[in-house]
Short mmCIF file of C-alpha atoms in Angstrom, two decimals:
data_model
loop_
_atom_site.label_atom_id
_atom_site.label_comp_id
_atom_site.label_asym_id
_atom_site.label_seq_id
_atom_site.Cartn_x
_atom_site.Cartn_y
_atom_site.Cartn_z
CA MET R 1 128.15 -88.14 -163.62
CA LEU R 2 124.58 -86.89 -163.32
CA GLY R 3 123.86 -87.90 -159.72
CA THR R 4 123.00 -84.38 -158.55
CA VAL R 5 120.89 -83.17 -161.49
CA SER R 6 117.79 -81.36 -160.23
CA ARG R 7 114.22 -81.46 -161.45
CA GLU R 8 114.66 -78.07 -163.14
CA ASP R 9 117.57 -79.14 -165.33
CA LYS R 10 117.18 -80.37 -168.90
CA VAL R 11 120.27 -82.21 -170.06
CA ARG R 12 121.07 -82.59 -173.73
CA TYR R 13 123.69 -84.88 -175.19
CA ASP R 14 124.74 -83.00 -178.31
CA ASP R 15 128.09 -84.33 -179.52
CA PHE R 16 128.27 -86.91 -176.71
CA ALA R 17 129.72 -90.10 -178.21
CA LEU R 18 128.83 -93.73 -177.59
CA TYR R 19 131.71 -96.23 -177.59
CA LYS R 20 131.68 -100.01 -177.58
CA ILE R 21 134.78 -101.15 -175.70
CA VAL R 22 135.91 -104.78 -175.59
CA PRO R 23 138.54 -105.80 -173.00
CA GLU R 24 140.67 -108.72 -174.15
CA SER R 25 142.49 -109.53 -170.91
CA GLU R 26 142.06 -109.35 -167.15
CA PHE R 27 144.39 -106.34 -167.22
CA HIS R 28 141.99 -104.59 -169.61
CA VAL R 29 139.00 -105.46 -167.41
CA GLN R 30 140.69 -104.08 -164.31
CA PHE R 31 141.71 -100.90 -166.11
CA LEU R 32 138.11 -100.31 -167.19
CA LYS R 33 136.83 -101.02 -163.68
CA ASP R 34 139.22 -98.41 -162.31
CA LEU R 35 138.18 -95.97 -165.03
CA GLN R 36 134.50 -96.49 -164.19
CA HIS R 37 135.18 -95.93 -160.49
CA ASN R 38 137.44 -92.88 -160.83
CA ASP R 39 136.21 -90.97 -163.88
CA LYS R 40 132.72 -89.60 -163.27
CA GLU R 41 132.66 -87.72 -166.58
CA LEU R 42 132.37 -91.03 -168.41
CA ASP R 43 129.02 -92.82 -168.24
CA PHE R 44 129.32 -96.62 -168.16
CA TRP R 45 126.03 -98.25 -169.15
CA ASN R 46 127.26 -101.66 -168.02
CA SER R 47 130.14 -102.65 -165.80
CA PRO R 48 133.30 -104.41 -167.03
CA THR R 49 133.05 -108.07 -166.05
CA ARG R 50 135.30 -110.40 -168.04
CA PRO R 51 137.47 -110.48 -171.17
CA GLY R 52 135.43 -110.53 -174.37
CA GLU R 53 132.34 -108.88 -172.82
CA TYR R 54 131.77 -105.44 -174.28
CA VAL R 55 131.16 -102.27 -172.27
CA SER R 56 129.07 -99.33 -173.52
CA VAL R 57 130.54 -95.97 -172.51
CA VAL R 58 129.32 -92.43 -173.22
CA ALA R 59 131.93 -89.65 -173.37
CA PRO R 60 131.24 -85.90 -173.42
CA PRO R 61 132.72 -83.96 -176.36
CA GLU R 62 135.76 -82.73 -174.45
CA ARG R 63 136.71 -86.28 -173.39
CA LYS R 64 136.48 -88.14 -176.71
CA ASN R 65 140.10 -87.73 -177.78
CA ASP R 66 141.44 -88.48 -174.32
CA LEU R 67 139.36 -91.66 -174.02
CA GLU R 68 140.38 -92.89 -177.46
CA HIS R 69 144.03 -92.17 -176.69
CA THR R 70 144.08 -93.95 -173.33
CA LEU R 71 142.37 -97.03 -174.80
CA LYS R 72 144.71 -97.14 -177.81
CA LYS R 73 147.72 -96.77 -175.53
CA ARG R 74 146.69 -99.96 -173.72
CA SER R 75 145.65 -101.80 -176.90
CA ILE R 76 142.01 -101.97 -175.77
CA TYR R 77 139.62 -102.38 -178.68
CA SER R 78 137.00 -99.66 -179.07
CA GLU R 79 134.40 -98.84 -181.67
CA LEU R 80 132.67 -95.48 -182.07
CA MET R 81 128.99 -96.41 -182.31
CA LEU R 82 127.62 -92.84 -182.54
CA GLU R 83 129.27 -89.44 -182.62
CA ASN R 84 126.14 -87.59 -181.44
CA ILE R 85 123.79 -89.60 -179.25
CA GLN R 86 121.29 -86.74 -178.97
CA GLU R 87 120.15 -87.45 -182.53
CA ALA R 88 119.29 -91.02 -181.54
CA PHE R 89 117.46 -89.82 -178.43
CA ASP R 90 115.48 -87.34 -180.54
CA ALA R 91 114.31 -90.22 -182.75
CA GLN R 92 113.21 -92.19 -179.69
CA ILE R 93 111.32 -89.20 -178.30
CA TYR R 94 109.65 -88.57 -181.66
CA SER R 95 108.38 -92.15 -181.66
CA ARG R 96 106.60 -91.46 -178.36
CA LYS R 97 104.94 -88.19 -179.29
CA LYS R 98 103.49 -88.70 -182.75
CA ARG R 99 100.43 -90.85 -182.15
CA SER R 100 97.87 -92.28 -180.63
CA THR R 101 94.48 -92.47 -179.03
CA ARG R 102 93.69 -93.68 -175.55
CA ALA R 103 92.11 -96.85 -176.94
CA GLU R 104 95.06 -97.86 -179.09
CA MET R 105 98.60 -98.70 -178.08
CA HIS R 106 101.15 -98.91 -180.86
CA PHE R 107 104.26 -101.05 -180.58
CA THR R 108 106.43 -99.54 -183.30
CA GLY R 109 107.97 -97.08 -180.84
CA PHE R 110 108.38 -96.29 -177.17
CA HIS R 111 105.67 -95.28 -174.69
CA THR R 112 105.30 -92.53 -172.14
CA LEU R 113 104.13 -93.18 -168.59
CA GLU R 114 100.94 -91.26 -169.39
CA ASP R 115 100.32 -93.47 -172.43
CA ILE R 116 100.61 -96.61 -170.32
CA THR R 117 98.43 -95.35 -167.49
CA ASN R 118 95.67 -94.14 -169.81
CA TRP R 119 95.72 -97.33 -171.83
CA PHE R 120 95.50 -99.50 -168.72
CA ALA R 121 92.48 -97.49 -167.59
CA TYR R 122 90.89 -98.06 -171.00
CA LEU R 123 91.52 -101.81 -170.82
CA ALA R 124 90.02 -102.00 -167.33
CA GLU R 125 86.89 -100.20 -168.53
CA THR R 126 86.49 -102.02 -171.84
CA TYR R 127 87.44 -105.52 -170.70
CA SER R 128 86.18 -105.27 -167.14
CA ASP R 129 85.45 -109.00 -166.98
CA VAL R 130 89.13 -109.74 -167.66
CA VAL R 131 91.23 -106.72 -166.63
CA THR R 132 91.43 -105.01 -163.23
CA LEU R 133 93.48 -101.90 -162.60
CA VAL R 134 95.76 -102.40 -159.57
CA THR R 135 98.21 -100.22 -157.65
CA ALA R 136 101.16 -101.65 -155.75
CA GLY R 137 101.81 -98.38 -153.90
CA THR R 138 103.43 -95.04 -154.57
CA SER R 139 106.89 -93.85 -155.51
CA PHE R 140 109.02 -91.38 -153.56
CA GLU R 141 107.51 -88.47 -155.51
CA GLY R 142 103.99 -89.79 -155.01
CA ARG R 143 103.28 -91.43 -158.36
CA ASN R 144 101.19 -94.57 -158.43
CA ILE R 145 102.97 -97.82 -159.31
CA THR R 146 100.21 -98.96 -161.64
CA GLY R 147 99.58 -102.39 -163.05
CA VAL R 148 96.83 -104.69 -164.25
CA ARG R 149 95.49 -108.02 -163.12
CA ILE R 150 94.39 -110.21 -166.03
CA ALA R 151 92.15 -113.14 -165.12
CA ARG R 152 89.53 -114.98 -167.16
CA ASN R 153 89.04 -117.56 -164.42
CA SER R 154 89.35 -117.06 -160.68
CA GLY R 155 91.54 -119.11 -158.37
CA ARG R 156 94.27 -119.76 -160.90
CA ARG R 157 97.98 -119.74 -160.11
CA ALA R 158 99.65 -116.40 -160.76
CA PHE R 159 102.39 -115.00 -162.96
CA PHE R 160 104.01 -111.74 -161.91
CA LEU R 161 105.67 -109.56 -164.59
CA GLU R 162 107.47 -106.26 -164.19
CA GLY R 163 109.58 -103.83 -166.18
CA GLY R 164 111.05 -100.38 -165.94
CA GLN R 165 113.13 -100.65 -162.78
CA ILE R 166 115.77 -98.66 -164.68
CA GLY R 167 114.56 -95.17 -165.57
CA ALA R 168 116.49 -94.94 -168.85
CA ASP R 169 115.18 -98.33 -169.98
CA TRP R 170 112.31 -97.42 -172.29
CA LEU R 171 112.19 -100.82 -173.97
CA SER R 172 111.01 -103.10 -171.16
CA PRO R 173 107.83 -101.10 -170.36
CA THR R 174 106.86 -101.31 -174.03
CA VAL R 175 107.60 -105.04 -174.23
CA VAL R 176 105.60 -105.71 -171.08
CA CYS R 177 102.66 -103.71 -172.47
CA TYR R 178 102.79 -105.81 -175.64
CA ILE R 179 102.47 -108.96 -173.53
CA VAL R 180 99.44 -107.41 -171.81
CA ASP R 181 97.91 -106.58 -175.19
CA GLN R 182 98.33 -110.15 -176.41
CA LEU R 183 96.91 -111.66 -173.22
CA VAL R 184 93.85 -109.39 -173.31
CA ARG R 185 93.16 -108.73 -176.99
CA GLY R 186 95.42 -111.00 -178.99
CA GLU R 187 94.23 -113.81 -181.21
CA ASP R 188 97.08 -116.17 -180.43
CA PRO R 189 95.62 -119.45 -179.07
CA GLU R 190 98.49 -119.86 -176.61
CA ALA R 191 97.91 -116.36 -175.24
CA LEU R 192 94.21 -117.09 -174.73
CA ALA R 193 95.05 -120.34 -172.96
CA ALA R 194 97.65 -118.59 -170.81
CA SER R 195 95.13 -115.97 -169.72
CA GLN R 196 92.62 -118.71 -168.91
CA ASP R 197 95.01 -121.01 -167.07
CA PHE R 198 96.80 -118.34 -165.02
CA GLU R 199 96.09 -114.93 -163.61
CA TRP R 200 98.63 -112.28 -164.53
CA HIS R 201 99.82 -109.40 -162.37
CA VAL R 202 101.73 -107.00 -164.61
CA PHE R 203 103.58 -103.76 -163.77
CA PRO R 204 105.38 -102.18 -166.77
CA SER R 205 106.96 -99.22 -164.96
CA VAL R 206 107.90 -99.84 -161.33
CA ASN R 207 110.22 -96.81 -161.20
CA PRO R 208 107.81 -94.10 -162.39
CA ASP R 209 109.87 -91.21 -160.99
CA GLY R 210 113.01 -92.36 -162.77
CA PHE R 211 111.04 -93.04 -165.96
CA GLU R 212 109.53 -89.54 -165.97
CA PHE R 213 112.88 -87.93 -165.15
CA SER R 214 114.47 -89.82 -168.02
CA ASP R 215 111.73 -88.52 -170.31
CA ASN R 216 111.69 -84.90 -169.21
CA ASN R 217 115.11 -84.09 -167.82
CA VAL R 218 117.99 -86.56 -168.15
CA ARG R 219 117.53 -89.25 -170.78
CA LEU R 220 120.22 -91.45 -169.22
CA TRP R 221 118.85 -91.34 -165.67
CA THR R 222 118.72 -94.88 -164.25
CA LYS R 223 117.93 -94.68 -160.52
CA ASN R 224 114.84 -93.64 -158.59
CA ARG R 225 114.60 -90.04 -157.32
CA ARG R 226 114.92 -90.28 -153.54
CA PRO R 227 117.67 -88.00 -152.13
CA THR R 228 120.42 -89.96 -150.43
CA ARG R 229 123.64 -88.69 -148.84
CA GLY R 230 125.06 -85.28 -149.61
CA ASN R 231 123.65 -83.82 -152.82
CA ASN R 232 123.18 -87.24 -154.39
CA ILE R 233 119.88 -88.58 -155.63
CA GLY R 234 118.65 -92.05 -156.32
CA VAL R 235 119.15 -95.77 -155.77
CA ASP R 236 119.50 -98.55 -158.33
CA LEU R 237 116.26 -100.46 -157.74
CA THR R 238 117.49 -103.54 -159.61
CA ARG R 239 119.94 -104.21 -156.77
CA ASN R 240 117.76 -103.22 -153.79
CA TRP R 241 116.00 -106.55 -153.19
CA ASN R 242 116.64 -108.77 -150.20
CA SER R 243 118.57 -111.57 -151.85
CA GLN R 244 122.31 -111.54 -151.19
CA TRP R 245 121.96 -107.75 -151.05
CA GLY R 246 125.25 -105.95 -151.50
CA VAL R 247 127.31 -109.11 -151.99
CA ASN R 248 128.39 -108.47 -155.57
CA GLY R 249 128.07 -106.25 -158.60
CA ALA R 250 127.04 -102.90 -157.14
CA SER R 251 128.26 -99.78 -155.35
CA HIS R 252 127.89 -98.41 -151.83
CA ASN R 253 128.76 -94.92 -153.12
CA PRO R 254 125.56 -92.84 -153.49
CA ALA R 255 127.13 -90.89 -156.37
CA ASP R 256 127.29 -94.01 -158.54
CA ALA R 257 124.58 -95.15 -160.95
CA ASN R 258 124.57 -98.63 -159.40
CA PHE R 259 124.26 -97.44 -155.78
CA ILE R 260 122.30 -100.11 -153.90
CA GLY R 261 120.90 -97.99 -151.08
CA ILE R 262 121.43 -98.26 -147.33
CA GLY R 263 119.82 -101.69 -147.08
CA PRO R 264 117.46 -104.09 -148.84
CA PHE R 265 114.06 -102.53 -149.52
CA SER R 266 115.34 -99.10 -148.49
CA GLU R 267 113.29 -97.61 -151.33
CA PRO R 268 109.53 -97.00 -151.38
CA GLU R 269 109.24 -98.59 -154.83
CA THR R 270 110.87 -101.90 -153.92
CA ARG R 271 109.02 -102.01 -150.58
CA ALA R 272 105.67 -101.42 -152.27
CA LEU R 273 106.25 -104.00 -154.96
CA SER R 274 107.55 -106.62 -152.52
CA ASN R 275 104.47 -106.10 -150.35
CA TYR R 276 102.27 -106.60 -153.39
CA ILE R 277 104.07 -109.81 -154.35
CA ASP R 278 103.61 -111.00 -150.76
CA THR R 279 99.84 -110.91 -151.30
CA ILE R 280 100.06 -113.39 -154.20
CA GLY R 281 103.19 -115.26 -153.14
CA HIS R 282 101.33 -118.33 -151.89
CA ASN R 283 99.87 -118.74 -155.37
CA LEU R 284 102.90 -117.79 -157.44
CA ALA R 285 103.70 -119.93 -160.48
CA GLY R 286 106.16 -117.59 -162.15
CA VAL R 287 108.09 -114.33 -161.93
CA LEU R 288 109.41 -112.62 -165.06
CA SER R 289 111.51 -109.48 -164.69
CA PHE R 290 112.35 -107.43 -167.80
CA ARG R 291 115.06 -104.87 -168.44
CA GLY R 292 117.39 -103.75 -171.19
CA PHE R 293 119.93 -104.79 -172.44
CA GLY R 294 122.38 -107.60 -173.29
CA GLN R 295 120.24 -110.48 -174.64
CA ARG R 296 120.45 -112.76 -171.63
CA LEU R 297 117.92 -114.86 -169.78
CA LEU R 298 119.10 -115.17 -166.19
CA ILE R 299 117.95 -117.75 -163.68
CA PRO R 300 118.43 -117.56 -159.90
CA PHE R 301 120.74 -117.18 -158.15
CA ALA R 302 123.15 -114.39 -159.13
CA HIS R 303 125.76 -115.18 -156.49
CA SER R 304 126.36 -118.78 -157.55
CA THR R 305 127.04 -120.98 -160.55
CA GLN R 306 125.95 -124.07 -158.60
CA PRO R 307 122.53 -125.68 -159.18
CA ILE R 308 120.05 -124.41 -156.56
CA TYR R 309 116.38 -125.43 -156.35
CA ASN R 310 115.18 -126.43 -159.84
CA HIS R 311 118.15 -124.86 -161.64
CA ASP R 312 118.62 -127.70 -164.13
CA ASP R 313 114.95 -127.74 -165.16
CA MET R 314 115.00 -123.99 -165.69
CA ILE R 315 118.14 -124.20 -167.82
CA ILE R 316 116.25 -126.63 -170.07
CA VAL R 317 113.14 -124.43 -170.15
CA GLY R 318 115.17 -121.28 -170.72
CA ARG R 319 117.22 -122.66 -173.59
CA ARG R 320 114.16 -124.05 -175.33
CA ALA R 321 112.28 -120.79 -174.84
CA MET R 322 115.17 -118.79 -176.26
CA GLY R 323 115.12 -121.16 -179.22
CA SER R 324 111.51 -120.10 -179.77
CA LEU R 325 112.50 -116.45 -179.34
CA SER R 326 115.12 -116.75 -182.07
CA MET R 327 112.72 -118.12 -184.70
CA LYS R 328 111.34 -114.81 -186.00
CA TYR R 329 114.43 -112.61 -186.15
CA ASN R 330 117.36 -114.91 -185.34
CA THR R 331 117.99 -113.09 -182.05
CA ASN R 332 120.25 -115.11 -179.77
CA TYR R 333 120.22 -115.05 -175.96
CA GLN R 334 122.59 -116.57 -173.42
CA VAL R 335 120.93 -118.58 -170.63
CA GLY R 336 122.30 -119.18 -167.14
CA THR R 337 122.86 -117.61 -163.76
CA SER R 338 124.19 -114.08 -163.67
CA ALA R 339 127.44 -115.36 -162.18
CA ALA R 340 127.86 -117.70 -165.14
CA VAL R 341 126.86 -115.51 -168.09
CA HIS R 342 126.56 -111.91 -166.86
CA ASP R 343 127.91 -109.64 -164.12
CA GLY R 344 126.90 -111.60 -161.00
CA ALA R 345 125.06 -108.59 -159.53
CA THR R 346 123.01 -109.67 -156.50
CA GLY R 347 119.95 -108.17 -154.82
CA VAL R 348 117.61 -108.72 -157.79
CA LEU R 349 113.85 -109.21 -157.76
CA ALA R 350 113.68 -112.68 -159.33
CA ASP R 351 116.23 -114.07 -156.87
CA TRP R 352 114.31 -112.66 -153.90
CA ALA R 353 111.01 -114.06 -155.18
CA LYS R 354 112.54 -117.47 -155.91
CA TYR R 355 114.04 -117.73 -152.43
CA ARG R 356 110.95 -116.47 -150.61
CA PHE R 357 108.14 -118.21 -152.51
CA ARG R 358 109.80 -120.96 -154.54
CA PRO R 359 107.81 -120.40 -157.76
CA PRO R 360 108.87 -123.01 -160.33
CA VAL R 361 109.55 -120.30 -162.94
CA ALA R 362 111.74 -117.26 -162.25
CA PHE R 363 113.69 -115.46 -164.97
CA THR R 364 115.25 -112.06 -165.54
CA TYR R 365 115.28 -110.92 -169.17
CA HIS R 366 117.97 -108.60 -170.46
CA LEU R 367 116.35 -107.58 -173.74
CA ARG R 368 117.88 -106.32 -176.98
CA ASP R 369 120.60 -105.64 -177.88
CA ASN R 370 124.04 -107.22 -177.56
CA ILE R 371 126.04 -105.23 -180.10
CA GLY R 372 126.42 -101.94 -178.24
CA TRP R 373 123.35 -99.73 -178.76
CA GLY R 374 122.09 -100.19 -175.21
CA PHE R 375 119.65 -97.42 -174.25
CA LEU R 376 120.00 -96.09 -177.81
CA LEU R 377 118.21 -99.09 -179.31
CA PRO R 378 116.87 -97.99 -182.72
CA VAL R 379 113.12 -97.52 -182.86
CA ALA R 380 112.88 -100.05 -185.71
CA GLN R 381 113.84 -102.80 -183.26
CA VAL R 382 111.03 -102.16 -180.77
CA LEU R 383 108.27 -104.19 -182.42
CA PRO R 384 110.54 -107.15 -183.24
CA SER R 385 111.70 -107.19 -179.62
CA CYS R 386 108.08 -107.19 -178.45
CA GLU R 387 107.11 -110.03 -180.78
CA GLU R 388 110.03 -112.32 -180.06
CA THR R 389 109.82 -111.77 -176.30
CA PHE R 390 106.12 -112.62 -176.28
CA ASP R 391 106.89 -115.80 -178.22
CA SER R 392 109.43 -116.75 -175.57
CA VAL R 393 107.02 -116.15 -172.67
CA MET R 394 104.50 -118.50 -174.26
CA ALA R 395 107.33 -120.98 -174.82
CA ILE R 396 108.36 -120.79 -171.15
CA ILE R 397 104.87 -121.90 -170.14
CA ARG R 398 104.77 -124.59 -172.81
CA GLU R 399 108.20 -126.00 -172.00
CA ALA R 400 107.72 -125.82 -168.22
CA ARG R 401 104.55 -127.84 -168.59
CA PHE R 402 106.30 -130.33 -170.86
CA ILE R 403 108.78 -131.22 -168.12
CA ASN R 404 106.05 -131.01 -165.42
CA ALA R 405 107.55 -127.92 -163.80
CA LEU R 406 104.20 -126.07 -163.92
#
């Protein structure tokens, strides 16, 4: 519904409501799919997939009663999560503005792009024997796609980590930065060993234009900012990779939030990042892609439920790692291919990397939560999400080694 918003606009969401809707039959799922396709005033944060899987939907004030009525008429369960989502967004924004110095990165709230960039520069200066500032390329609007290379020993096999492909996803950049902090400055013995045994190439915000636009203009903006057809702007970068591109789970309509572009790697951000991964692909041990939300750990490949490559080994590693993730806060993740446990959307980064380079480890994280908050994740859950996700990354390495996958 916001596909044509310009750089000058500042959208507020006063009295916009967030609903959790749970279809209980295939009829309900199809009705919600039709509603998502036809009603552009409603903002679907995730697509209807199967009975029992909830959908988060935002309705403007003038549509609340109508939405509730049409759902009740069809006996579709709905729960009003928030009556005014702007209040929740204000709390998230406050958590980003109230601190901190260049040398310190807090993890009790969300980060701005400027925070991340400045902190990375500080790490590269202060820990120059370990951290190198790297740039994969530039976005459509000319922003650097900035990351760090962490290496205590040269010639080691590489892990590639990324977050922030979705502009409105403020959680994954913060989680990825926490992993960087632990690898560089943490006291955890496993983190030190991981930074000695592997080199790490980490990019927390690979959609900087969308991230900035979400911060300054439209909090719910998900795509990048390249103009497409008509007055529409943006492509869903999470579906723009050359692995079964366009086969399932996305839209060819440029007005939609999940528009996949005119072809794989049509976007400067995905082209730049894929070119960067090409430079380390021969040495790639693992690829970890992070995004919110849904509490799932997905393994390649999204288009199939059949075992491909080392599918069975990665199911074992993933389930054990999610067991480690659950220890601190009892957070539970589903593990499997996207076709088996999620929406089956193809064209994702981890699938492309797995097919092209065959790294033993390739996972896509869908971080907290799974109860309906989505992009409105309360600030109090940021640090726990960082801590448990870091625990799981260390467990992935540990468990992959245990079964001789690494």
